[in-house]
Amino acid sequence: MRKKIVAGNWKMNKSFQEAEELISVIAEELDEKELDCDVVVCPPAVYLEMISDYAEESGLSVAAQNVSAHDNGAYTGEISAYMLNSMNIEYSIVGHSERRTYFNETNADLAKKVDMLLENNMKPIFCIGELLDQREENVHFDIVKQQMEEGLFHLNEDEFSNVVVAYEPVWAIGTGVVATPEQAQEMHNYIRLLISEKYTNEIADQTTILYGGSCNAQNAATLFANEDVDGGLIGGASLKPDDFVKIVMSF
Ligand code: PGA
């Protein structure tokens, strides 16, 4: 059985005190529940240490939102996978559409970030997904294929088995326009097919593929009910503890 994951991407939100309040409520609420999935919290980098302390106590995992493509040295402002790993951070998001769009990160840059994470025993949550006009032009499958090929398919089987894929159609991120369960299933199934063609059926079967984009407490269960949707990468709704917990309980 492949791993199911619900990950909360807090993006650039919350003061230190607000972040502490948020994680303590989430940890407390989840503590009383039996979970059918792993829960990953992705706070801003400056809060990673504080969040890790809470997470460790309550069995949650922690992800950075970004990582440097370089290993160490004179890169002011950057945070390396080596540093994150030394703080026992398990995952990092790579290639979120906001990084691709606002910080011009290319698939080639992202491939380097993936390598850095794997070299430092961390797991990438690798984001892919098409823009609205690409879907309207019916090239969304080609875009996703290219992102998989250029960002991930240089990895060998062993390396790839540490990757989590997150399909996030850009038109659904933060817009309130969620992909239909059929659209999500269709693309997730396609991504799994790409993985089985590149690697093996077994690896494809074991790969966790998350959906992201306006996933919330109301629609999570219908999305997660699809065979190839193994959980979600949640933005806005992860900032509301009750909603986030409901999403976690949607399997
Ligand atoms: P959203 O963001 O849930 O606010 O649409 C998802 C994401 O960006 O990962």
PDB file of N, CA, C and O in Angstrom, residues 72-132:
ATOM      1  N   ASN A  72      26.535  24.223  -0.248  1.00  0.00           N
ATOM      2  CA  ASN A  72      26.842  25.101   0.876  1.00  0.00           C
ATOM      3  C   ASN A  72      27.698  26.235   0.339  1.00  0.00           C
ATOM      4  O   ASN A  72      28.221  26.151  -0.767  1.00  0.00           O
ATOM      5  N   GLY A  73      27.889  27.296   1.116  1.00  0.00           N
ATOM      6  CA  GLY A  73      28.827  28.324   0.708  1.00  0.00           C
ATOM      7  C   GLY A  73      28.211  29.699   0.580  1.00  0.00           C
ATOM      8  O   GLY A  73      27.247  30.024   1.270  1.00  0.00           O
ATOM      9  N   ALA A  74      28.777  30.501  -0.309  1.00  0.00           N
ATOM     10  CA  ALA A  74      28.442  31.923  -0.381  1.00  0.00           C
ATOM     11  C   ALA A  74      27.174  32.147  -1.206  1.00  0.00           C
ATOM     12  O   ALA A  74      27.222  32.571  -2.365  1.00  0.00           O
ATOM     13  N   TYR A  75      26.043  31.827  -0.623  1.00  0.00           N
ATOM     14  CA  TYR A  75      24.737  32.019  -1.265  1.00  0.00           C
ATOM     15  C   TYR A  75      23.812  32.698  -0.262  1.00  0.00           C
ATOM     16  O   TYR A  75      22.926  32.062   0.317  1.00  0.00           O
ATOM     17  N   THR A  76      24.052  33.967  -0.027  1.00  0.00           N
ATOM     18  CA  THR A  76      23.348  34.712   1.019  1.00  0.00           C
ATOM     19  C   THR A  76      21.832  34.535   0.910  1.00  0.00           C
ATOM     20  O   THR A  76      21.263  34.704  -0.164  1.00  0.00           O
ATOM     21  N   GLY A  77      21.237  34.176   2.028  1.00  0.00           N
ATOM     22  CA  GLY A  77      19.778  34.056   2.075  1.00  0.00           C
ATOM     23  C   GLY A  77      19.269  32.666   1.762  1.00  0.00           C
ATOM     24  O   GLY A  77      18.087  32.379   1.962  1.00  0.00           O
ATOM     25  N   GLU A  78      20.132  31.795   1.273  1.00  0.00           N
ATOM     26  CA  GLU A  78      19.680  30.460   0.879  1.00  0.00           C
ATOM     27  C   GLU A  78      19.767  29.473   2.043  1.00  0.00           C
ATOM     28  O   GLU A  78      20.537  29.673   2.993  1.00  0.00           O
ATOM     29  N   ILE A  79      19.002  28.399   1.943  1.00  0.00           N
ATOM     30  CA  ILE A  79      19.012  27.347   2.961  1.00  0.00           C
ATOM     31  C   ILE A  79      19.262  26.017   2.259  1.00  0.00           C
ATOM     32  O   ILE A  79      18.543  25.664   1.312  1.00  0.00           O
ATOM     33  N   SER A  80      20.287  25.307   2.687  1.00  0.00           N
ATOM     34  CA  SER A  80      20.666  24.078   1.977  1.00  0.00           C
ATOM     35  C   SER A  80      19.966  22.848   2.544  1.00  0.00           C
ATOM     36  O   SER A  80      19.517  22.841   3.698  1.00  0.00           O
ATOM     37  N   ALA A  81      19.924  21.815   1.732  1.00  0.00           N
ATOM     38  CA  ALA A  81      19.372  20.529   2.179  1.00  0.00           C
ATOM     39  C   ALA A  81      20.202  19.970   3.336  1.00  0.00           C
ATOM     40  O   ALA A  81      19.672  19.328   4.241  1.00  0.00           O
ATOM     41  N   TYR A  82      21.506  20.241   3.288  1.00  0.00           N
ATOM     42  CA  TYR A  82      22.395  19.799   4.371  1.00  0.00           C
ATOM     43  C   TYR A  82      21.944  20.399   5.701  1.00  0.00           C
ATOM     44  O   TYR A  82      21.894  19.712   6.732  1.00  0.00           O
ATOM     45  N   MET A  83      21.603  21.677   5.679  1.00  0.00           N
ATOM     46  CA  MET A  83      21.135  22.345   6.911  1.00  0.00           C
ATOM     47  C   MET A  83      19.798  21.750   7.368  1.00  0.00           C
ATOM     48  O   MET A  83      19.613  21.463   8.556  1.00  0.00           O
ATOM     49  N   LEU A  84      18.898  21.589   6.430  1.00  0.00           N
ATOM     50  CA  LEU A  84      17.561  21.074   6.785  1.00  0.00           C
ATOM     51  C   LEU A  84      17.680  19.670   7.364  1.00  0.00           C
ATOM     52  O   LEU A  84      17.077  19.351   8.392  1.00  0.00           O
ATOM     53  N   ASN A  85      18.483  18.853   6.722  1.00  0.00           N
ATOM     54  CA  ASN A  85      18.645  17.478   7.209  1.00  0.00           C
ATOM     55  C   ASN A  85      19.268  17.465   8.610  1.00  0.00           C
ATOM     56  O   ASN A  85      18.902  16.631   9.441  1.00  0.00           O
ATOM     57  N   SER A  86      20.159  18.409   8.853  1.00  0.00           N
ATOM     58  CA  SER A  86      20.799  18.433  10.173  1.00  0.00           C
ATOM     59  C   SER A  86      19.798  18.822  11.262  1.00  0.00           C
ATOM     60  O   SER A  86      20.061  18.657  12.448  1.00  0.00           O
ATOM     61  N   MET A  87      18.642  19.360  10.852  1.00  0.00           N
ATOM     62  CA  MET A  87      17.571  19.660  11.815  1.00  0.00           C
ATOM     63  C   MET A  87      16.476  18.603  11.779  1.00  0.00           C
ATOM     64  O   MET A  87      15.372  18.819  12.299  1.00  0.00           O
ATOM     65  N   ASN A  88      16.785  17.463  11.138  1.00  0.00           N
ATOM     66  CA  ASN A  88      15.825  16.361  11.026  1.00  0.00           C
ATOM     67  C   ASN A  88      14.547  16.717  10.276  1.00  0.00           C
ATOM     68  O   ASN A  88      13.483  16.181  10.576  1.00  0.00           O
ATOM     69  N   ILE A  89      14.643  17.625   9.332  1.00  0.00           N
ATOM     70  CA  ILE A  89      13.486  17.930   8.491  1.00  0.00           C
ATOM     71  C   ILE A  89      13.439  16.853   7.405  1.00  0.00           C
ATOM     72  O   ILE A  89      14.429  16.612   6.721  1.00  0.00           O
ATOM     73  N   GLU A  90      12.274  16.246   7.260  1.00  0.00           N
ATOM     74  CA  GLU A  90      12.176  15.056   6.396  1.00  0.00           C
ATOM     75  C   GLU A  90      11.955  15.393   4.917  1.00  0.00           C
ATOM     76  O   GLU A  90      12.468  14.709   4.029  1.00  0.00           O
ATOM     77  N   TYR A  91      11.143  16.430   4.664  1.00  0.00           N
ATOM     78  CA  TYR A  91      10.730  16.739   3.291  1.00  0.00           C
ATOM     79  C   TYR A  91      11.051  18.183   2.931  1.00  0.00           C
ATOM     80  O   TYR A  91      11.193  19.038   3.807  1.00  0.00           O
ATOM     81  N   SER A  92      11.069  18.457   1.625  1.00  0.00           N
ATOM     82  CA  SER A  92      10.953  19.850   1.171  1.00  0.00           C
ATOM     83  C   SER A  92      10.065  19.881  -0.068  1.00  0.00           C
ATOM     84  O   SER A  92      10.178  19.012  -0.943  1.00  0.00           O
ATOM     85  N   ILE A  93       9.196  20.878  -0.109  1.00  0.00           N
ATOM     86  CA  ILE A  93       8.466  21.144  -1.352  1.00  0.00           C
ATOM     87  C   ILE A  93       9.497  21.632  -2.369  1.00  0.00           C
ATOM     88  O   ILE A  93      10.428  22.362  -2.027  1.00  0.00           O
ATOM     89  N   VAL A  94       9.338  21.218  -3.613  1.00  0.00           N
ATOM     90  CA  VAL A  94      10.212  21.689  -4.699  1.00  0.00           C
ATOM     91  C   VAL A  94       9.324  22.089  -5.873  1.00  0.00           C
ATOM     92  O   VAL A  94       8.428  21.333  -6.260  1.00  0.00           O
ATOM     93  N   GLY A  95       9.572  23.281  -6.413  1.00  0.00           N
ATOM     94  CA  GLY A  95       8.900  23.668  -7.651  1.00  0.00           C
ATOM     95  C   GLY A  95       7.444  24.022  -7.508  1.00  0.00           C
ATOM     96  O   GLY A  95       6.648  23.860  -8.454  1.00  0.00           O
ATOM     97  N   HIS A  96       7.078  24.535  -6.332  1.00  0.00           N
ATOM     98  CA  HIS A  96       5.709  25.048  -6.226  1.00  0.00           C
ATOM     99  C   HIS A  96       5.493  26.080  -7.328  1.00  0.00           C
ATOM    100  O   HIS A  96       6.422  26.811  -7.687  1.00  0.00           O
ATOM    101  N   SER A  97       4.289  26.176  -7.836  1.00  0.00           N
ATOM    102  CA  SER A  97       4.052  27.081  -8.981  1.00  0.00           C
ATOM    103  C   SER A  97       4.400  28.531  -8.631  1.00  0.00           C
ATOM    104  O   SER A  97       4.793  29.312  -9.503  1.00  0.00           O
ATOM    105  N   GLU A  98       4.279  28.890  -7.342  1.00  0.00           N
ATOM    106  CA  GLU A  98       4.655  30.262  -6.971  1.00  0.00           C
ATOM    107  C   GLU A  98       6.165  30.463  -7.107  1.00  0.00           C
ATOM    108  O   GLU A  98       6.636  31.550  -7.454  1.00  0.00           O
ATOM    109  N   ARG A  99       6.950  29.432  -6.852  1.00  0.00           N
ATOM    110  CA  ARG A  99       8.404  29.512  -7.056  1.00  0.00           C
ATOM    111  C   ARG A  99       8.708  29.562  -8.556  1.00  0.00           C
ATOM    112  O   ARG A  99       9.577  30.307  -9.001  1.00  0.00           O
ATOM    113  N   ARG A 100       7.993  28.741  -9.310  1.00  0.00           N
ATOM    114  CA  ARG A 100       8.233  28.749 -10.757  1.00  0.00           C
ATOM    115  C   ARG A 100       7.869  30.111 -11.351  1.00  0.00           C
ATOM    116  O   ARG A 100       8.605  30.652 -12.178  1.00  0.00           O
ATOM    117  N   THR A 101       6.748  30.675 -10.912  1.00  0.00           N
ATOM    118  CA  THR A 101       6.254  31.910 -11.522  1.00  0.00           C
ATOM    119  C   THR A 101       6.991  33.147 -11.013  1.00  0.00           C
ATOM    120  O   THR A 101       7.478  33.944 -11.803  1.00  0.00           O
ATOM    121  N   TYR A 102       7.058  33.327  -9.681  1.00  0.00           N
ATOM    122  CA  TYR A 102       7.604  34.586  -9.154  1.00  0.00           C
ATOM    123  C   TYR A 102       9.124  34.577  -9.041  1.00  0.00           C
ATOM    124  O   TYR A 102       9.739  35.627  -8.936  1.00  0.00           O
ATOM    125  N   PHE A 103       9.723  33.384  -8.973  1.00  0.00           N
ATOM    126  CA  PHE A 103      11.173  33.306  -8.787  1.00  0.00           C
ATOM    127  C   PHE A 103      11.861  32.622  -9.972  1.00  0.00           C
ATOM    128  O   PHE A 103      13.019  32.234  -9.881  1.00  0.00           O
ATOM    129  N   ASN A 104      11.092  32.487 -11.049  1.00  0.00           N
ATOM    130  CA  ASN A 104      11.635  31.980 -12.326  1.00  0.00           C
ATOM    131  C   ASN A 104      12.374  30.650 -12.207  1.00  0.00           C
ATOM    132  O   ASN A 104      13.392  30.452 -12.854  1.00  0.00           O
ATOM    133  N   GLU A 105      11.910  29.775 -11.355  1.00  0.00           N
ATOM    134  CA  GLU A 105      12.587  28.484 -11.220  1.00  0.00           C
ATOM    135  C   GLU A 105      12.208  27.585 -12.397  1.00  0.00           C
ATOM    136  O   GLU A 105      11.031  27.385 -12.693  1.00  0.00           O
ATOM    137  N   THR A 106      13.229  27.063 -13.058  1.00  0.00           N
ATOM    138  CA  THR A 106      12.998  26.215 -14.230  1.00  0.00           C
ATOM    139  C   THR A 106      13.066  24.739 -13.828  1.00  0.00           C
ATOM    140  O   THR A 106      13.564  24.414 -12.746  1.00  0.00           O
ATOM    141  N   ASN A 107      12.604  23.876 -14.709  1.00  0.00           N
ATOM    142  CA  ASN A 107      12.697  22.442 -14.425  1.00  0.00           C
ATOM    143  C   ASN A 107      14.151  22.037 -14.167  1.00  0.00           C
ATOM    144  O   ASN A 107      14.415  21.190 -13.311  1.00  0.00           O
ATOM    145  N   ALA A 108      15.097  22.669 -14.883  1.00  0.00           N
ATOM    146  CA  ALA A 108      16.525  22.331 -14.684  1.00  0.00           C
ATOM    147  C   ALA A 108      16.977  22.735 -13.277  1.00  0.00           C
ATOM    148  O   ALA A 108      17.697  21.987 -12.605  1.00  0.00           O
ATOM    149  N   ASP A 109      16.543  23.922 -12.814  1.00  0.00           N
ATOM    150  CA  ASP A 109      16.879  24.338 -11.430  1.00  0.00           C
ATOM    151  C   ASP A 109      16.283  23.332 -10.442  1.00  0.00           C
ATOM    152  O   ASP A 109      16.917  22.962  -9.448  1.00  0.00           O
ATOM    153  N   LEU A 110      15.061  22.935 -10.719  1.00  0.00           N
ATOM    154  CA  LEU A 110      14.347  22.069  -9.770  1.00  0.00           C
ATOM    155  C   LEU A 110      14.981  20.684  -9.710  1.00  0.00           C
ATOM    156  O   LEU A 110      15.029  20.062  -8.642  1.00  0.00           O
ATOM    157  N   ALA A 111      15.494  20.220 -10.850  1.00  0.00           N
ATOM    158  CA  ALA A 111      16.178  18.922 -10.861  1.00  0.00           C
ATOM    159  C   ALA A 111      17.377  18.963  -9.908  1.00  0.00           C
ATOM    160  O   ALA A 111      17.654  17.995  -9.193  1.00  0.00           O
ATOM    161  N   LYS A 112      18.070  20.110  -9.874  1.00  0.00           N
ATOM    162  CA  LYS A 112      19.220  20.233  -8.964  1.00  0.00           C
ATOM    163  C   LYS A 112      18.772  20.231  -7.509  1.00  0.00           C
ATOM    164  O   LYS A 112      19.426  19.668  -6.630  1.00  0.00           O
ATOM    165  N   LYS A 113      17.656  20.877  -7.243  1.00  0.00           N
ATOM    166  CA  LYS A 113      17.135  20.895  -5.864  1.00  0.00           C
ATOM    167  C   LYS A 113      16.760  19.477  -5.418  1.00  0.00           C
ATOM    168  O   LYS A 113      17.021  19.078  -4.281  1.00  0.00           O
ATOM    169  N   VAL A 114      16.130  18.755  -6.324  1.00  0.00           N
ATOM    170  CA  VAL A 114      15.762  17.368  -6.030  1.00  0.00           C
ATOM    171  C   VAL A 114      17.022  16.571  -5.686  1.00  0.00           C
ATOM    172  O   VAL A 114      17.058  15.832  -4.693  1.00  0.00           O
ATOM    173  N   ASP A 115      18.067  16.741  -6.484  1.00  0.00           N
ATOM    174  CA  ASP A 115      19.322  16.015  -6.233  1.00  0.00           C
ATOM    175  C   ASP A 115      19.895  16.362  -4.868  1.00  0.00           C
ATOM    176  O   ASP A 115      20.361  15.492  -4.134  1.00  0.00           O
ATOM    177  N   MET A 116      19.884  17.656  -4.538  1.00  0.00           N
ATOM    178  CA  MET A 116      20.413  18.086  -3.236  1.00  0.00           C
ATOM    179  C   MET A 116      19.664  17.407  -2.097  1.00  0.00           C
ATOM    180  O   MET A 116      20.256  16.957  -1.113  1.00  0.00           O
ATOM    181  N   LEU A 117      18.356  17.361  -2.217  1.00  0.00           N
ATOM    182  CA  LEU A 117      17.548  16.744  -1.154  1.00  0.00           C
ATOM    183  C   LEU A 117      17.878  15.265  -1.018  1.00  0.00           C
ATOM    184  O   LEU A 117      18.119  14.760   0.084  1.00  0.00           O
ATOM    185  N   LEU A 118      17.928  14.575  -2.141  1.00  0.00           N
ATOM    186  CA  LEU A 118      18.168  13.131  -2.085  1.00  0.00           C
ATOM    187  C   LEU A 118      19.574  12.829  -1.557  1.00  0.00           C
ATOM    188  O   LEU A 118      19.753  11.905  -0.762  1.00  0.00           O
ATOM    189  N   GLU A 119      20.538  13.651  -1.971  1.00  0.00           N
ATOM    190  CA  GLU A 119      21.906  13.458  -1.453  1.00  0.00           C
ATOM    191  C   GLU A 119      21.973  13.640   0.058  1.00  0.00           C
ATOM    192  O   GLU A 119      22.861  13.128   0.721  1.00  0.00           O
ATOM    193  N   ASN A 120      21.048  14.409   0.586  1.00  0.00           N
ATOM    194  CA  ASN A 120      21.029  14.672   2.027  1.00  0.00           C
ATOM    195  C   ASN A 120      19.922  13.896   2.741  1.00  0.00           C
ATOM    196  O   ASN A 120      19.427  14.324   3.789  1.00  0.00           O
ATOM    197  N   ASN A 121      19.524  12.794   2.128  1.00  0.00           N
ATOM    198  CA  ASN A 121      18.540  11.880   2.739  1.00  0.00           C
ATOM    199  C   ASN A 121      17.202  12.538   3.047  1.00  0.00           C
ATOM    200  O   ASN A 121      16.551  12.197   4.030  1.00  0.00           O
ATOM    201  N   MET A 122      16.825  13.497   2.224  1.00  0.00           N
ATOM    202  CA  MET A 122      15.507  14.106   2.380  1.00  0.00           C
ATOM    203  C   MET A 122      14.610  13.712   1.209  1.00  0.00           C
ATOM    204  O   MET A 122      15.073  13.181   0.216  1.00  0.00           O
ATOM    205  N   LYS A 123      13.307  13.996   1.370  1.00  0.00           N
ATOM    206  CA  LYS A 123      12.350  13.599   0.331  1.00  0.00           C
ATOM    207  C   LYS A 123      11.720  14.837  -0.309  1.00  0.00           C
ATOM    208  O   LYS A 123      11.141  15.659   0.398  1.00  0.00           O
ATOM    209  N   PRO A 124      11.820  14.943  -1.634  1.00  0.00           N
ATOM    210  CA  PRO A 124      11.175  16.059  -2.317  1.00  0.00           C
ATOM    211  C   PRO A 124       9.657  15.839  -2.441  1.00  0.00           C
ATOM    212  O   PRO A 124       9.220  14.721  -2.710  1.00  0.00           O
ATOM    213  N   ILE A 125       8.897  16.902  -2.248  1.00  0.00           N
ATOM    214  CA  ILE A 125       7.480  16.912  -2.661  1.00  0.00           C
ATOM    215  C   ILE A 125       7.474  17.774  -3.917  1.00  0.00           C
ATOM    216  O   ILE A 125       7.547  19.011  -3.842  1.00  0.00           O
ATOM    217  N   PHE A 126       7.488  17.114  -5.052  1.00  0.00           N
ATOM    218  CA  PHE A 126       7.761  17.787  -6.315  1.00  0.00           C
ATOM    219  C   PHE A 126       6.457  18.231  -6.981  1.00  0.00           C
ATOM    220  O   PHE A 126       5.609  17.400  -7.308  1.00  0.00           O
ATOM    221  N   CYS A 127       6.307  19.547  -7.165  1.00  0.00           N
ATOM    222  CA  CYS A 127       5.034  20.085  -7.673  1.00  0.00           C
ATOM    223  C   CYS A 127       5.071  20.258  -9.196  1.00  0.00           C
ATOM    224  O   CYS A 127       6.049  20.775  -9.749  1.00  0.00           O
ATOM    225  N   ILE A 128       3.992  19.841  -9.807  1.00  0.00           N
ATOM    226  CA  ILE A 128       3.824  19.993 -11.250  1.00  0.00           C
ATOM    227  C   ILE A 128       2.395  20.461 -11.505  1.00  0.00           C
ATOM    228  O   ILE A 128       1.551  20.359 -10.615  1.00  0.00           O
ATOM    229  N   GLY A 129       2.145  20.960 -12.689  1.00  0.00           N
ATOM    230  CA  GLY A 129       0.771  21.367 -12.999  1.00  0.00           C
ATOM    231  C   GLY A 129       0.755  22.436 -14.072  1.00  0.00           C
ATOM    232  O   GLY A 129       1.708  23.207 -14.210  1.00  0.00           O
ATOM    233  N   GLU A 130      -0.340  22.462 -14.813  1.00  0.00           N
ATOM    234  CA  GLU A 130      -0.443  23.356 -15.967  1.00  0.00           C
ATOM    235  C   GLU A 130      -1.168  24.653 -15.635  1.00  0.00           C
ATOM    236  O   GLU A 130      -1.929  24.724 -14.684  1.00  0.00           O
ATOM    237  N   LEU A 131      -0.935  25.672 -16.471  1.00  0.00           N
ATOM    238  CA  LEU A 131      -1.667  26.946 -16.388  1.00  0.00           C
ATOM    239  C   LEU A 131      -3.038  26.761 -17.046  1.00  0.00           C
ATOM    240  O   LEU A 131      -3.245  25.817 -17.824  1.00  0.00           O
ATOM    241  N   LEU A 132      -3.920  27.711 -16.780  1.00  0.00           N
ATOM    242  CA  LEU A 132      -5.268  27.611 -17.353  1.00  0.00           C
ATOM    243  C   LEU A 132      -5.237  27.598 -18.886  1.00  0.00           C
ATOM    244  O   LEU A 132      -5.892  26.764 -19.518  1.00  0.00           O
TER     245      LEU A 132
END
